């Protein structure tokens, strides 16, 4: 026969399960866009840099806004970082800027929309984060990974973009990119700033709890990164680049006081010069 503590624990579990189910139902029927309209169109961000907002992307039951960054290289070659879904209208707009030449999956989570672009642009080179090509999900799919990214920029864009690797436990790796001419730092998941009012209820709650709404590294990623090699030195280098803009895949970019805001975003790691609380 169940004792009092057991009944309390069971009751709490039932209440928690009910609350989660209720929030999940609200998530599915929410009017919050989980995105940054207008969607799937080019938006100027800096000289030779554009962004494309899209979404929502469903990940672990959460509705997340997603963003692609487009960089025009020499010879009008276009680099698509963390591509959003292919649309003919977006492809036509890009063709006015140059030729889609490089499709970049900067980490092991941001690759699922590349296949559509690869089919439409078969001559484009697909660059994958370390370990992406070996993942079972990728092998089962129709994505062809042509080359692996590393901490060093390849000759194809080394004259314009500096890059490096942010590594962590369990094979985590994210490649960062710094567009020198515009002083734009391009990240993916390391920093997030999703306004809760734009998100469905459950995603908004998780964003608040994780720090994904605060312009910093989500708390669920911090233990992974702390176990990586040279995390603090890598983050110090990103701040030392003194970017004028910082763009990332989820949430509002830093377009003013970008270096100071990046320093605050990474303060949890021990990067000096910030009073931002953990």
Tab-separated table of C-alpha atoms in Angstrom:
chain	number	residue	atom	x	y	z
A	1	UNK	CA	0.000	0.000	0.000
A	2	UNK	CA	1.378	3.422	-0.998
A	3	UNK	CA	2.525	5.636	1.884
A	4	UNK	CA	1.827	9.348	2.215
A	5	UNK	CA	5.082	10.452	0.565
A	6	UNK	CA	4.435	8.140	-2.347
A	7	UNK	CA	0.923	9.528	-2.829
A	8	UNK	CA	2.284	13.083	-2.749
A	9	UNK	CA	4.978	12.227	-5.282
A	10	UNK	CA	2.450	10.515	-7.536
A	11	UNK	CA	0.072	13.428	-7.264
A	12	UNK	CA	2.861	15.852	-8.116
A	13	UNK	CA	3.819	13.792	-11.145
A	14	UNK	CA	0.222	13.759	-12.345
A	15	UNK	CA	-0.080	17.530	-11.927
A	16	UNK	CA	3.241	18.097	-13.724
A	17	UNK	CA	2.231	15.797	-16.576
A	18	UNK	CA	-1.084	17.586	-16.870
A	19	UNK	CA	0.610	20.976	-16.909
A	20	UNK	CA	3.029	19.861	-19.617
A	21	UNK	CA	0.180	18.417	-21.700
A	22	UNK	CA	-1.787	21.664	-21.303
A	23	UNK	CA	1.178	23.772	-22.348
A	24	UNK	CA	1.897	21.466	-25.287
A	25	UNK	CA	-1.701	21.869	-26.460
A	26	UNK	CA	-1.411	25.644	-26.158
A	27	UNK	CA	1.895	25.432	-28.044
A	28	UNK	CA	0.209	23.734	-30.996
A	29	UNK	CA	-2.645	26.251	-31.116
A	30	UNK	CA	-0.737	29.405	-30.202
A	31	UNK	CA	-0.957	32.467	-32.437
A	32	UNK	CA	2.620	33.448	-31.567
A	33	UNK	CA	4.613	33.285	-34.814
A	34	UNK	CA	7.894	31.952	-33.334
A	35	UNK	CA	9.569	33.892	-36.110
A	36	UNK	CA	10.805	37.308	-37.204
A	37	UNK	CA	8.656	38.431	-40.170
A	38	UNK	CA	8.918	39.072	-43.029
A	39	UNK	CA	9.929	35.461	-43.631
A	40	UNK	CA	11.974	33.783	-46.362
A	41	UNK	CA	13.108	37.076	-47.875
A	42	UNK	CA	16.504	38.762	-48.004
A	43	UNK	CA	17.121	41.519	-45.466
A	44	UNK	CA	20.260	43.695	-45.720
A	45	UNK	CA	22.372	43.347	-42.575
A	46	UNK	CA	25.783	44.777	-43.479
A	47	UNK	CA	27.805	45.375	-46.620
A	48	UNK	CA	27.789	42.071	-48.549
A	49	UNK	CA	25.870	40.411	-45.692
A	50	UNK	CA	22.143	39.593	-45.641
A	51	UNK	CA	19.909	37.596	-43.320
A	52	UNK	CA	16.851	35.457	-44.026
A	53	UNK	CA	14.425	34.761	-41.191
A	54	UNK	CA	12.224	31.682	-41.335
A	55	UNK	CA	10.512	29.148	-39.167
A	56	UNK	CA	9.296	27.992	-36.902
A	57	UNK	CA	11.603	25.008	-36.670
A	58	UNK	CA	10.244	22.272	-34.401
A	59	UNK	CA	12.970	20.861	-32.157
A	60	UNK	CA	12.173	18.583	-29.195
A	61	UNK	CA	8.609	19.871	-29.249
A	62	UNK	CA	9.642	23.524	-29.169
A	63	UNK	CA	8.877	26.092	-31.873
A	64	UNK	CA	12.027	28.030	-32.678
A	65	UNK	CA	12.693	30.917	-35.047
A	66	UNK	CA	15.574	30.192	-37.418
A	67	UNK	CA	17.859	32.416	-39.455
A	68	UNK	CA	20.188	32.046	-42.415
A	69	UNK	CA	23.070	34.432	-42.997
A	70	UNK	CA	24.220	35.112	-46.563
A	71	UNK	CA	27.708	36.428	-47.315
A	72	UNK	CA	28.864	37.574	-50.735
A	73	UNK	CA	32.474	36.614	-51.380
A	74	UNK	CA	34.831	37.664	-54.154
A	75	UNK	CA	33.646	36.822	-57.646
A	76	UNK	CA	30.014	37.180	-56.481
A	77	UNK	CA	30.105	33.737	-54.865
A	78	UNK	CA	27.452	33.392	-52.162
A	79	UNK	CA	27.938	31.533	-48.889
A	80	UNK	CA	24.717	30.393	-47.204
A	81	UNK	CA	25.253	29.851	-43.480
A	82	UNK	CA	22.699	27.613	-41.726
A	83	UNK	CA	20.320	27.577	-44.692
A	84	UNK	CA	16.604	28.052	-44.170
A	85	UNK	CA	14.090	26.223	-46.423
A	86	UNK	CA	14.553	26.586	-50.163
A	87	UNK	CA	11.930	28.591	-52.016
A	88	UNK	CA	12.003	29.571	-55.703
A	89	UNK	CA	11.384	33.216	-54.808
A	90	UNK	CA	14.312	33.310	-52.397
A	91	UNK	CA	16.553	31.559	-54.926
A	92	UNK	CA	15.597	34.173	-57.523
A	93	UNK	CA	16.437	36.997	-55.113
A	94	UNK	CA	19.801	35.416	-54.349
A	95	UNK	CA	20.580	35.074	-58.048
A	96	UNK	CA	20.495	38.865	-58.283
A	97	UNK	CA	23.286	39.040	-55.697
A	98	UNK	CA	25.510	36.293	-57.097
A	99	UNK	CA	25.815	32.532	-57.394
A	100	UNK	CA	25.038	30.142	-54.551
A	101	UNK	CA	28.456	28.493	-54.212
A	102	UNK	CA	28.806	27.349	-50.596
A	103	UNK	CA	26.194	25.740	-48.317
A	104	UNK	CA	27.395	25.683	-44.712
A	105	UNK	CA	26.169	23.491	-41.857
A	106	UNK	CA	27.968	25.153	-38.926
A	107	UNK	CA	27.056	22.524	-36.334
A	108	UNK	CA	25.382	19.127	-36.189
A	109	UNK	CA	21.899	20.617	-35.664
A	110	UNK	CA	21.713	23.102	-38.537
A	111	UNK	CA	21.819	20.983	-41.664
A	112	UNK	CA	18.286	19.720	-42.272
A	113	UNK	CA	17.309	22.418	-44.820
A	114	UNK	CA	20.441	22.114	-46.948
A	115	UNK	CA	19.249	19.221	-49.127
A	116	UNK	CA	16.662	21.421	-50.857
A	117	UNK	CA	19.329	23.946	-51.778
A	118	UNK	CA	21.668	21.183	-52.878
A	119	UNK	CA	19.066	19.844	-55.295
A	120	UNK	CA	18.448	23.317	-56.702
A	121	UNK	CA	22.149	24.253	-56.805
A	122	UNK	CA	23.942	20.969	-57.583
A	123	UNK	CA	27.292	22.670	-58.185
A	124	UNK	CA	27.342	24.255	-54.727
A	125	UNK	CA	29.807	22.812	-52.206
A	126	UNK	CA	28.290	21.546	-48.961
A	127	UNK	CA	30.494	22.173	-45.934
A	128	UNK	CA	29.710	20.267	-42.744
A	129	UNK	CA	30.704	20.770	-39.122
A	130	UNK	CA	33.151	18.167	-37.792
A	131	UNK	CA	31.414	14.811	-37.440
A	132	UNK	CA	28.283	15.758	-39.368
A	133	UNK	CA	28.935	13.478	-42.338
A	134	UNK	CA	29.290	10.461	-40.015
A	135	UNK	CA	25.954	10.924	-38.283
A	136	UNK	CA	23.473	8.127	-38.974
A	137	UNK	CA	20.645	10.577	-39.674
A	138	UNK	CA	22.720	12.291	-42.344
A	139	UNK	CA	23.759	9.005	-43.916
A	140	UNK	CA	20.129	7.895	-44.084
A	141	UNK	CA	19.068	11.147	-45.713
A	142	UNK	CA	19.745	12.600	-49.123
A	143	UNK	CA	22.361	15.159	-48.087
A	144	UNK	CA	25.803	14.956	-49.658
A	145	UNK	CA	28.509	16.516	-47.461
A	146	UNK	CA	31.402	17.489	-49.723
A	147	UNK	CA	33.922	18.905	-47.278
A	148	UNK	CA	34.473	19.168	-43.536
A	149	UNK	CA	34.799	22.529	-41.819
A	150	UNK	CA	37.714	23.085	-39.465
A	151	UNK	CA	39.179	25.803	-37.273
A	152	UNK	CA	40.953	27.257	-40.325
A	153	UNK	CA	39.215	29.097	-43.128
A	154	UNK	CA	39.606	27.340	-46.498
A	155	UNK	CA	41.127	29.156	-49.486
A	156	UNK	CA	37.646	29.691	-50.891
A	157	UNK	CA	36.978	32.482	-48.384
A	158	UNK	CA	40.104	32.966	-46.267
A	159	UNK	CA	40.692	36.405	-47.812
A	160	UNK	CA	37.346	37.640	-46.466
A	161	UNK	CA	36.331	35.479	-43.508
A	162	UNK	CA	38.159	34.283	-40.412
A	163	UNK	CA	36.762	31.214	-38.711
A	164	UNK	CA	37.359	28.957	-35.735
A	165	UNK	CA	35.845	26.114	-33.760
A	166	UNK	CA	33.980	26.113	-30.453
A	167	UNK	CA	34.210	22.591	-29.062
A	168	UNK	CA	32.566	20.808	-26.174
A	169	UNK	CA	31.817	17.420	-24.701
A	170	UNK	CA	30.139	14.547	-26.570
A	171	UNK	CA	31.486	15.694	-29.913
A	172	UNK	CA	29.869	19.135	-29.814
A	173	UNK	CA	31.384	21.570	-32.286
A	174	UNK	CA	30.219	24.873	-33.720
A	175	UNK	CA	32.176	26.798	-36.322
A	176	UNK	CA	32.132	30.578	-35.987
A	177	UNK	CA	32.765	33.018	-38.846
A	178	UNK	CA	33.996	36.616	-38.790
A	179	UNK	CA	33.371	38.678	-41.925
A	180	UNK	CA	36.268	41.106	-41.787
A	181	UNK	CA	35.034	43.825	-44.194
A	182	UNK	CA	31.823	44.427	-42.213
A	183	UNK	CA	33.146	43.242	-38.841
A	184	UNK	CA	30.183	40.856	-38.555
A	185	UNK	CA	30.502	37.819	-36.273
A	186	UNK	CA	28.309	34.910	-37.361
A	187	UNK	CA	27.345	32.400	-34.666
A	188	UNK	CA	24.676	29.694	-34.563
A	189	UNK	CA	23.518	28.370	-31.164
A	190	UNK	CA	26.205	29.664	-28.779
A	191	UNK	CA	24.245	32.883	-28.235
A	192	UNK	CA	20.466	33.196	-28.405
A	193	UNK	CA	18.076	36.095	-27.825
A	194	UNK	CA	14.485	35.045	-28.471
A	195	UNK	CA	11.859	37.453	-27.192
A	196	UNK	CA	9.282	35.429	-25.197
A	197	UNK	CA	6.386	37.473	-26.567
A	198	UNK	CA	7.186	36.115	-30.035
A	199	UNK	CA	7.077	32.493	-28.856
A	200	UNK	CA	4.359	29.960	-28.003
A	201	UNK	CA	3.925	29.358	-24.238
A	202	UNK	CA	6.110	26.291	-23.729
A	203	UNK	CA	8.947	27.605	-25.907
A	204	UNK	CA	8.733	30.974	-24.148
A	205	UNK	CA	8.997	29.295	-20.741
A	206	UNK	CA	12.012	27.226	-21.780
A	207	UNK	CA	13.658	30.286	-23.335
A	208	UNK	CA	13.253	32.215	-20.097
A	209	UNK	CA	14.536	29.383	-17.911
A	210	UNK	CA	17.475	28.506	-20.153
A	211	UNK	CA	18.702	32.016	-20.841
A	212	UNK	CA	17.752	31.764	-24.514
A	213	UNK	CA	15.698	34.922	-24.066
A	214	UNK	CA	18.504	36.936	-22.494
A	215	UNK	CA	21.111	37.288	-25.224
A	216	UNK	CA	23.467	34.723	-23.756
A	217	UNK	CA	24.442	31.056	-24.008
A	218	UNK	CA	21.550	28.751	-23.094
A	219	UNK	CA	22.195	27.070	-19.753
A	220	UNK	CA	21.767	23.591	-21.207
A	221	UNK	CA	24.795	24.192	-23.447
A	222	UNK	CA	27.105	25.550	-20.751
A	223	UNK	CA	28.127	22.222	-19.136
A	224	UNK	CA	28.851	20.812	-22.599
A	225	UNK	CA	31.064	23.785	-23.426
A	226	UNK	CA	32.840	23.828	-20.071
A	227	UNK	CA	34.108	20.312	-20.801
A	228	UNK	CA	35.532	21.389	-24.142
A	229	UNK	CA	39.104	22.400	-24.846
A	230	UNK	CA	40.077	26.066	-24.623
A	231	UNK	CA	36.566	27.459	-24.217
A	232	UNK	CA	37.592	30.608	-22.363
A	233	UNK	CA	40.424	31.387	-24.781
A	234	UNK	CA	38.080	30.911	-27.727
A	235	UNK	CA	35.463	33.227	-26.255
A	236	UNK	CA	38.119	35.817	-25.351
A	237	UNK	CA	39.255	35.753	-28.971
A	238	UNK	CA	35.703	36.325	-30.219
A	239	UNK	CA	35.407	39.387	-27.977
A	240	UNK	CA	38.879	40.594	-29.051
A	241	UNK	CA	37.691	40.600	-32.666
A	242	UNK	CA	35.604	43.628	-31.633
A	243	UNK	CA	32.635	42.837	-33.876
A	244	UNK	CA	30.298	45.655	-34.831
A	245	UNK	CA	27.464	43.181	-35.327
A	246	UNK	CA	26.757	39.679	-34.023
A	247	UNK	CA	24.185	37.506	-35.761
A	248	UNK	CA	22.985	34.062	-34.665
A	249	UNK	CA	20.335	31.526	-35.633
A	250	UNK	CA	17.748	32.154	-32.901
A	251	UNK	CA	16.605	35.618	-31.881
A	252	UNK	CA	17.395	39.291	-32.353
A	253	UNK	CA	21.004	39.984	-33.447
A	254	UNK	CA	23.318	42.432	-31.712
A	255	UNK	CA	23.491	45.500	-33.959
A	256	UNK	CA	24.499	48.146	-31.410
A	257	UNK	CA	27.291	47.914	-28.798
A	258	UNK	CA	27.910	44.456	-30.220
A	259	UNK	CA	31.295	43.836	-28.622
A	260	UNK	CA	30.085	44.769	-25.143
A	261	UNK	CA	26.925	42.703	-25.568
A	262	UNK	CA	28.954	39.722	-26.769
A	263	UNK	CA	31.204	40.052	-23.728
A	264	UNK	CA	28.133	40.070	-21.492
A	265	UNK	CA	26.671	37.098	-23.362
A	266	UNK	CA	29.782	35.033	-22.643
A	267	UNK	CA	30.441	36.351	-19.129
A	268	UNK	CA	29.305	33.053	-17.556
A	269	UNK	CA	32.460	31.441	-19.002
A	270	UNK	CA	34.800	33.761	-17.120
A	271	UNK	CA	35.498	36.191	-19.957
A	272	UNK	CA	36.504	39.360	-18.144
A	273	UNK	CA	34.794	42.710	-18.244
A	274	UNK	CA	31.122	42.040	-17.478
A	275	UNK	CA	28.836	42.233	-14.498
A	276	UNK	CA	26.118	40.136	-16.115
A	277	UNK	CA	24.747	37.639	-13.595
A	278	UNK	CA	24.795	33.922	-14.366
